[in-house]
mmCIF file of C-alpha atoms in Angstrom:
data_model
loop_
_atom_site.group_PDB
_atom_site.id
_atom_site.type_symbol
_atom_site.label_atom_id
_atom_site.label_comp_id
_atom_site.label_asym_id
_atom_site.label_seq_id
_atom_site.Cartn_x
_atom_site.Cartn_y
_atom_site.Cartn_z
ATOM 1 C CA UNK A 299 -21.095 9.143 -3.807
ATOM 2 C CA UNK A 300 -19.415 6.383 -5.710
ATOM 3 C CA UNK A 301 -16.990 7.108 -8.604
ATOM 4 C CA UNK A 302 -17.210 3.617 -9.997
ATOM 5 C CA UNK A 303 -18.346 1.670 -12.110
ATOM 6 C CA UNK A 304 -17.094 3.049 -15.286
ATOM 7 C CA UNK A 305 -18.120 1.809 -18.749
ATOM 8 C CA UNK A 306 -15.948 -0.552 -20.508
ATOM 9 C CA UNK A 307 -14.436 1.897 -23.044
ATOM 10 C CA UNK A 308 -13.844 4.512 -20.369
ATOM 11 C CA UNK A 309 -12.282 2.027 -18.002
ATOM 12 C CA UNK A 310 -9.937 0.655 -20.888
ATOM 13 C CA UNK A 311 -8.761 4.301 -21.364
ATOM 14 C CA UNK A 312 -7.714 4.476 -17.685
ATOM 15 C CA UNK A 313 -6.268 1.146 -17.393
ATOM 16 C CA UNK A 314 -4.164 1.436 -20.520
ATOM 17 C CA UNK A 315 -2.656 4.584 -19.199
ATOM 18 C CA UNK A 316 -1.270 3.025 -15.952
ATOM 19 C CA UNK A 317 2.409 1.973 -15.607
ATOM 20 C CA UNK A 318 2.686 -1.577 -14.778
ATOM 21 C CA UNK A 319 6.283 -1.318 -14.224
ATOM 22 C CA UNK A 320 6.708 -4.167 -11.515
ATOM 23 C CA UNK A 321 7.287 -7.510 -13.267
ATOM 24 C CA UNK A 322 6.768 -10.467 -10.979
ATOM 25 C CA UNK A 323 6.794 -13.856 -12.530
ATOM 26 C CA UNK A 324 6.639 -12.226 -15.934
ATOM 27 C CA UNK A 325 3.467 -10.138 -15.156
ATOM 28 C CA UNK A 326 3.447 -6.431 -15.549
ATOM 29 C CA UNK A 327 1.768 -5.085 -12.276
ATOM 30 C CA UNK A 328 1.030 -1.999 -10.245
ATOM 31 C CA UNK A 329 0.798 -2.197 -6.402
ATOM 32 C CA UNK A 330 -2.942 -2.084 -5.167
ATOM 33 C CA UNK A 331 -3.920 -0.879 -1.747
ATOM 34 C CA UNK A 332 -7.395 -1.207 -0.179
ATOM 35 C CA UNK A 333 -8.402 1.573 2.156
ATOM 36 C CA UNK A 334 -11.389 1.561 4.311
ATOM 37 C CA UNK A 335 -13.977 4.266 3.342
ATOM 38 C CA UNK A 336 -15.401 4.217 6.715
ATOM 39 C CA UNK A 337 -12.347 5.067 8.911
ATOM 40 C CA UNK A 338 -9.362 5.319 6.599
ATOM 41 C CA UNK A 339 -7.666 2.035 7.793
ATOM 42 C CA UNK A 340 -5.466 0.383 5.412
ATOM 43 C CA UNK A 341 -7.031 -2.981 4.933
ATOM 44 C CA UNK A 342 -4.700 -4.941 2.585
ATOM 45 C CA UNK A 343 -2.295 -4.754 -0.201
ATOM 46 C CA UNK A 344 -1.554 -6.838 -3.291
ATOM 47 C CA UNK A 345 -0.753 -6.446 -7.000
ATOM 48 C CA UNK A 346 -3.065 -5.750 -10.002
ATOM 49 C CA UNK A 347 -2.428 -6.409 -13.470
ATOM 50 C CA UNK A 348 -4.246 -4.366 -16.264
ATOM 51 C CA UNK A 349 -7.114 -6.910 -16.164
ATOM 52 C CA UNK A 350 -7.607 -6.602 -12.549
ATOM 53 C CA UNK A 351 -7.873 -2.952 -12.482
ATOM 54 C CA UNK A 352 -10.289 -3.214 -15.501
ATOM 55 C CA UNK A 353 -12.556 -5.483 -13.791
ATOM 56 C CA UNK A 354 -12.409 -3.256 -10.598
ATOM 57 C CA UNK A 355 -13.364 -0.323 -12.599
ATOM 58 C CA UNK A 356 -16.023 -1.901 -14.539
ATOM 59 C CA UNK A 357 -17.757 -4.009 -11.780
ATOM 60 C CA UNK A 358 -17.226 -1.742 -8.757
ATOM 61 C CA UNK A 359 -15.606 -4.624 -6.932
ATOM 62 C CA UNK A 360 -11.892 -4.947 -5.932
ATOM 63 C CA UNK A 361 -9.984 -7.467 -8.171
ATOM 64 C CA UNK A 362 -6.307 -8.135 -7.704
ATOM 65 C CA UNK A 363 -3.622 -10.366 -9.364
ATOM 66 C CA UNK A 364 -2.425 -13.398 -7.404
ATOM 67 C CA UNK A 365 1.358 -13.594 -7.936
ATOM 68 C CA UNK A 366 1.258 -17.218 -6.622
ATOM 69 C CA UNK A 367 -1.673 -18.585 -8.392
ATOM 70 C CA UNK A 368 -1.056 -16.258 -11.515
ATOM 71 C CA UNK A 369 -4.617 -15.354 -11.950
ATOM 72 C CA UNK A 370 -6.836 -12.159 -11.364
ATOM 73 C CA UNK A 371 -9.024 -12.873 -8.230
ATOM 74 C CA UNK A 372 -12.103 -10.991 -6.952
ATOM 75 C CA UNK A 373 -11.699 -10.194 -3.252
ATOM 76 C CA UNK A 374 -14.451 -11.845 -1.365
ATOM 77 C CA UNK A 375 -15.229 -14.471 -4.202
ATOM 78 C CA UNK A 376 -14.902 -17.352 -1.818
ATOM 79 C CA UNK A 377 -15.579 -15.726 1.624
ATOM 80 C CA UNK A 378 -18.204 -13.317 0.635
ATOM 81 C CA UNK A 379 -16.120 -10.569 2.177
ATOM 82 C CA UNK A 380 -16.075 -8.506 -1.033
ATOM 83 C CA UNK A 381 -14.986 -4.864 -1.317
ATOM 84 C CA UNK A 382 -17.330 -2.410 -2.899
ATOM 85 C CA UNK A 383 -15.184 0.366 -4.541
ATOM 86 C CA UNK A 384 -16.329 3.817 -3.924
ATOM 87 C CA UNK A 385 -13.182 5.551 -5.354
ATOM 88 C CA UNK A 386 -10.000 4.709 -7.249
ATOM 89 C CA UNK A 387 -6.904 6.745 -6.535
ATOM 90 C CA UNK A 388 -3.699 6.709 -8.886
ATOM 91 C CA UNK A 389 -0.460 7.767 -7.624
ATOM 92 C CA UNK A 390 1.914 10.294 -9.132
ATOM 93 C CA UNK A 391 3.883 7.778 -11.456
ATOM 94 C CA UNK A 392 0.948 5.772 -12.048
ATOM 95 C CA UNK A 393 2.453 2.519 -10.758
ATOM 96 C CA UNK A 394 0.058 2.285 -7.776
ATOM 97 C CA UNK A 395 -3.744 2.337 -7.301
ATOM 98 C CA UNK A 396 -5.432 2.879 -3.961
ATOM 99 C CA UNK A 397 -8.967 1.470 -3.805
ATOM 100 C CA UNK A 398 -11.136 3.112 -1.319
ATOM 101 C CA UNK A 399 -13.766 0.557 -0.409
ATOM 102 C CA UNK A 400 -16.609 -0.492 1.647
ATOM 103 C CA UNK A 401 -15.414 -3.668 3.282
ATOM 104 C CA UNK A 402 -18.017 -6.478 3.744
ATOM 105 C CA UNK A 403 -16.862 -8.590 6.845
ATOM 106 C CA UNK A 404 -13.160 -8.538 7.142
ATOM 107 C CA UNK A 405 -10.416 -8.017 4.623
ATOM 108 C CA UNK A 406 -8.110 -10.541 6.198
ATOM 109 C CA UNK A 407 -8.449 -14.337 5.815
ATOM 110 C CA UNK A 408 -7.406 -14.648 9.611
ATOM 111 C CA UNK A 409 -10.586 -13.027 10.657
ATOM 112 C CA UNK A 410 -9.381 -9.351 11.205
ATOM 113 C CA UNK A 411 -10.873 -6.344 9.684
ATOM 114 C CA UNK A 412 -7.501 -5.487 8.378
ATOM 115 C CA UNK A 413 -4.472 -7.537 7.154
ATOM 116 C CA UNK A 414 -2.312 -5.206 9.290
ATOM 117 C CA UNK A 415 -3.583 -6.291 12.522
ATOM 118 C CA UNK A 416 -0.256 -6.502 14.341
ATOM 119 C CA UNK A 417 2.305 -3.710 15.240
ATOM 120 C CA UNK A 418 6.009 -4.087 15.985
ATOM 121 C CA UNK A 419 6.674 -3.426 19.604
ATOM 122 C CA UNK A 420 10.015 -2.221 21.268
ATOM 123 C CA UNK A 421 10.807 -5.727 22.407
ATOM 124 C CA UNK A 422 10.542 -6.903 18.797
ATOM 125 C CA UNK A 423 7.262 -8.890 19.217
ATOM 126 C CA UNK A 424 4.106 -8.454 17.173
ATOM 127 C CA UNK A 425 1.152 -7.150 19.017
ATOM 128 C CA UNK A 426 -2.277 -7.727 17.970
ATOM 129 C CA UNK A 427 -4.102 -4.146 17.941
ATOM 130 C CA UNK A 428 -7.543 -5.121 16.927
ATOM 131 C CA UNK A 429 -10.391 -7.676 17.513
ATOM 132 C CA UNK A 430 -11.336 -10.418 15.015
ATOM 133 C CA UNK A 431 -14.580 -9.800 13.205
ATOM 134 C CA UNK A 432 -15.179 -13.246 11.922
ATOM 135 C CA UNK A 433 -14.112 -16.880 12.632
ATOM 136 C CA UNK A 434 -11.935 -17.858 9.774
ATOM 137 C CA UNK A 435 -12.663 -21.520 10.382
ATOM 138 C CA UNK A 436 -16.299 -20.852 9.465
ATOM 139 C CA UNK A 437 -15.640 -18.752 6.455
ATOM 140 C CA UNK A 438 -12.933 -20.560 4.711
ATOM 141 C CA UNK A 439 -13.536 -24.200 4.541
ATOM 142 C CA UNK B 278 3.653 7.389 21.767
ATOM 143 C CA UNK B 279 6.179 6.205 19.386
ATOM 144 C CA UNK B 280 7.015 2.405 19.014
ATOM 145 C CA UNK B 281 10.316 2.923 17.329
ATOM 146 C CA UNK B 282 13.297 3.185 17.216
ATOM 147 C CA UNK B 283 14.293 -0.433 18.183
ATOM 148 C CA UNK B 284 17.680 -1.560 19.236
ATOM 149 C CA UNK B 285 19.899 -3.125 16.508
ATOM 150 C CA UNK B 286 19.542 -6.667 17.827
ATOM 151 C CA UNK B 287 15.621 -6.464 18.358
ATOM 152 C CA UNK B 288 15.224 -4.873 14.859
ATOM 153 C CA UNK B 289 17.266 -7.689 13.224
ATOM 154 C CA UNK B 290 15.088 -10.106 15.047
ATOM 155 C CA UNK B 291 11.944 -8.458 13.518
ATOM 156 C CA UNK B 292 13.361 -7.880 10.004
ATOM 157 C CA UNK B 293 14.713 -11.410 9.557
ATOM 158 C CA UNK B 294 11.108 -12.893 10.196
ATOM 159 C CA UNK B 295 9.595 -11.044 7.372
ATOM 160 C CA UNK B 296 8.827 -12.605 4.064
ATOM 161 C CA UNK B 297 10.566 -10.682 1.272
ATOM 162 C CA UNK B 298 8.828 -12.895 -1.329
ATOM 163 C CA UNK B 299 8.544 -10.331 -4.160
ATOM 164 C CA UNK B 300 11.716 -10.420 -6.228
ATOM 165 C CA UNK B 301 12.116 -7.484 -8.506
ATOM 166 C CA UNK B 302 15.397 -7.028 -10.196
ATOM 167 C CA UNK B 303 16.828 -9.873 -8.182
ATOM 168 C CA UNK B 304 16.059 -8.168 -4.738
ATOM 169 C CA UNK B 305 13.831 -9.964 -2.457
ATOM 170 C CA UNK B 306 11.350 -7.287 -1.200
ATOM 171 C CA UNK B 307 8.150 -6.583 1.003
ATOM 172 C CA UNK B 308 5.407 -3.855 -0.108
ATOM 173 C CA UNK B 309 5.767 -0.647 1.936
ATOM 174 C CA UNK B 310 3.103 1.610 2.638
ATOM 175 C CA UNK B 311 3.292 5.116 4.495
ATOM 176 C CA UNK B 312 0.215 6.200 6.130
ATOM 177 C CA UNK B 313 -0.200 9.587 7.765
ATOM 178 C CA UNK B 314 -0.335 9.366 11.540
ATOM 179 C CA UNK B 315 -2.282 12.692 11.628
ATOM 180 C CA UNK B 316 -5.472 11.694 9.403
ATOM 181 C CA UNK B 317 -4.926 8.276 8.124
ATOM 182 C CA UNK B 318 -4.358 9.216 4.501
ATOM 183 C CA UNK B 319 -2.276 6.921 2.449
ATOM 184 C CA UNK B 320 0.801 8.998 1.551
ATOM 185 C CA UNK B 321 2.716 6.624 -0.624
ATOM 186 C CA UNK B 322 3.889 3.129 -1.407
ATOM 187 C CA UNK B 323 7.139 1.562 -2.406
ATOM 188 C CA UNK B 324 9.172 -1.524 -1.757
ATOM 189 C CA UNK B 325 11.438 -2.491 1.179
ATOM 190 C CA UNK B 326 14.237 -4.961 1.255
ATOM 191 C CA UNK B 327 15.582 -6.184 4.567
ATOM 192 C CA UNK B 328 18.009 -3.398 4.984
ATOM 193 C CA UNK B 329 15.512 -0.674 4.352
ATOM 194 C CA UNK B 330 13.037 -2.058 7.100
ATOM 195 C CA UNK B 331 16.246 -2.412 9.518
ATOM 196 C CA UNK B 332 17.170 1.111 9.011
ATOM 197 C CA UNK B 333 13.508 2.246 9.307
ATOM 198 C CA UNK B 334 13.259 0.551 12.820
ATOM 199 C CA UNK B 335 16.627 1.472 14.019
ATOM 200 C CA UNK B 336 16.443 5.229 13.056
ATOM 201 C CA UNK B 337 12.807 5.887 13.372
ATOM 202 C CA UNK B 338 12.818 7.297 9.769
ATOM 203 C CA UNK B 339 11.185 5.653 6.867
ATOM 204 C CA UNK B 340 13.612 3.909 4.306
ATOM 205 C CA UNK B 341 12.719 2.215 1.158
ATOM 206 C CA UNK B 342 14.201 0.204 -1.548
ATOM 207 C CA UNK B 343 14.459 1.967 -4.911
ATOM 208 C CA UNK B 344 13.913 -0.712 -7.711
ATOM 209 C CA UNK B 345 15.316 1.637 -10.461
ATOM 210 C CA UNK B 346 18.321 2.845 -8.687
ATOM 211 C CA UNK B 347 18.698 -0.400 -6.731
ATOM 212 C CA UNK B 348 19.651 1.149 -3.495
ATOM 213 C CA UNK B 349 17.963 1.825 -0.107
ATOM 214 C CA UNK B 350 16.951 5.414 0.354
ATOM 215 C CA UNK B 351 15.742 7.513 3.204
ATOM 216 C CA UNK B 352 12.590 9.359 2.385
ATOM 217 C CA UNK B 353 13.256 13.077 2.485
ATOM 218 C CA UNK B 354 17.111 12.668 2.224
ATOM 219 C CA UNK B 355 17.145 15.294 -0.574
ATOM 220 C CA UNK B 356 13.951 17.197 -0.101
ATOM 221 C CA UNK B 357 13.940 17.357 3.782
ATOM 222 C CA UNK B 358 10.356 15.757 3.674
ATOM 223 C CA UNK B 359 11.237 12.999 6.041
ATOM 224 C CA UNK B 360 8.876 10.623 7.509
ATOM 225 C CA UNK B 361 9.085 10.082 11.444
ATOM 226 C CA UNK B 362 7.785 6.586 11.998
ATOM 227 C CA UNK B 363 5.604 6.197 15.016
ATOM 228 C CA UNK B 364 4.605 2.715 14.443
ATOM 229 C CA UNK B 365 5.251 -0.161 12.034
ATOM 230 C CA UNK B 366 2.485 -2.674 11.216
ATOM 231 C CA UNK B 367 3.092 -6.103 9.533
ATOM 232 C CA UNK B 368 0.479 -7.756 7.531
ATOM 233 C CA UNK B 369 -0.832 -11.345 8.063
ATOM 234 C CA UNK B 370 1.706 -13.126 5.769
ATOM 235 C CA UNK B 371 4.558 -10.648 6.505
ATOM 236 C CA UNK B 372 5.226 -9.572 2.999
ATOM 237 C CA UNK B 373 3.960 -6.015 3.576
ATOM 238 C CA UNK B 374 4.652 -3.310 6.176
ATOM 239 C CA UNK B 375 2.808 -0.354 7.168
ATOM 240 C CA UNK B 376 4.750 2.664 8.141
ATOM 241 C CA UNK B 377 2.535 5.125 10.277
ATOM 242 C CA UNK B 378 4.364 8.350 9.979
ATOM 243 C CA UNK B 379 4.509 11.913 10.854
ATOM 244 C CA UNK B 380 5.047 13.386 7.417
ATOM 245 C CA UNK B 381 7.371 16.514 7.002
ATOM 246 C CA UNK B 382 6.172 18.716 4.245
ATOM 247 C CA UNK B 383 4.606 16.375 1.577
ATOM 248 C CA UNK B 384 5.419 12.745 0.610
ATOM 249 C CA UNK B 385 5.079 13.364 -3.040
ATOM 250 C CA UNK B 386 7.734 14.834 -5.369
ATOM 251 C CA UNK B 387 5.096 16.802 -7.272
ATOM 252 C CA UNK B 388 4.244 18.881 -4.267
ATOM 253 C CA UNK B 389 1.270 17.081 -2.858
ATOM 254 C CA UNK B 390 1.066 15.718 0.728
ATOM 255 C CA UNK B 391 0.072 12.279 -0.832
ATOM 256 C CA UNK B 392 1.195 10.715 -4.018
ATOM 257 C CA UNK B 393 -2.462 9.608 -4.463
ATOM 258 C CA UNK B 394 -3.671 13.087 -5.137
ATOM 259 C CA UNK B 395 -5.800 12.276 -8.024
ATOM 260 C CA UNK B 396 -8.964 10.144 -8.272
ATOM 261 C CA UNK B 397 -10.343 8.304 -11.315
ATOM 262 C CA UNK B 398 -13.731 9.984 -12.373
ATOM 263 C CA UNK B 399 -16.642 8.475 -14.408
ATOM 264 C CA UNK B 400 -15.337 10.130 -17.602
ATOM 265 C CA UNK B 401 -12.001 8.425 -17.116
ATOM 266 C CA UNK B 402 -10.012 11.582 -16.282
ATOM 267 C CA UNK B 403 -7.873 12.032 -13.261
ATOM 268 C CA UNK B 404 -9.328 14.756 -10.811
ATOM 269 C CA UNK B 405 -6.821 16.259 -8.390
ATOM 270 C CA UNK B 406 -8.459 16.018 -4.905
ATOM 271 C CA UNK B 407 -5.954 18.020 -2.892
ATOM 272 C CA UNK B 408 -3.784 21.278 -2.839
ATOM 273 C CA UNK B 409 -0.269 21.394 -3.213
ATOM 274 C CA UNK B 410 1.646 21.943 0.118
ATOM 275 C CA UNK B 411 4.975 22.817 -1.593
ATOM 276 C CA UNK B 412 6.556 23.982 -4.799
ATOM 277 C CA UNK B 413 8.469 21.203 -6.268
ATOM 278 C CA UNK B 414 10.714 23.467 -8.167
ATOM 279 C CA UNK B 415 12.070 25.014 -5.061
ATOM 280 C CA UNK B 416 12.460 21.771 -3.044
ATOM 281 C CA UNK B 417 14.009 19.465 -5.866
ATOM 282 C CA UNK B 418 16.706 21.249 -7.723
#
């Protein structure tokens, strides 16, 4: 069962109650994490301003704030690898949100399902722990 | 099998390669997420500076950077609810780390196993979706 989307008024009530306490480039933000609804894998993390959380809640698709481009972006807008949000969790002090999502394709622009596709090994190298699910050269042109 | 701790030199090689690109209060940071090794639950999120990641890798216990107190802190230092790190993942652009941990007690100071103990419902309220695992009044005095 999906707990989103919310109607605009209800969504605004939720977004206005969050604590956008991380200011980066002058923008008040919360941390946003996407978790795979299928297997619990952490797919990616980024930031969200109030508008990004609002669009997530009202559309049912994950939106974030880009600290480099300084704009709200919909995940998968370009690649088609959207995230359908089935549940939004908030943390204890309301400065972080967890999007539980159905991930289309892969979350990572490098072609992996998750951006956290490498682990640190004892010798200090980064070991890839999953297979690519798409070819980034074909998806991002 | 645990992939940490690392020896100091190897740990420094790893930490110096990360991209601490989020500057909050003048401190260069990465996003840090703790995930329960047992069931994949996202337990909490915070920030880490290079020293916090270094101490995590060399001690095997999760450390973070407090943006309010402006200091490195070991999770569970006061409460005893430490996080033994079994694996550290890094994301594609190396500005986020995922600590896969064995959580002692609960990660949240409110008494829940995870800080993300509430979900947003269709009517805009926050519904608690798990039970408390400890009484915060007895742990945090």
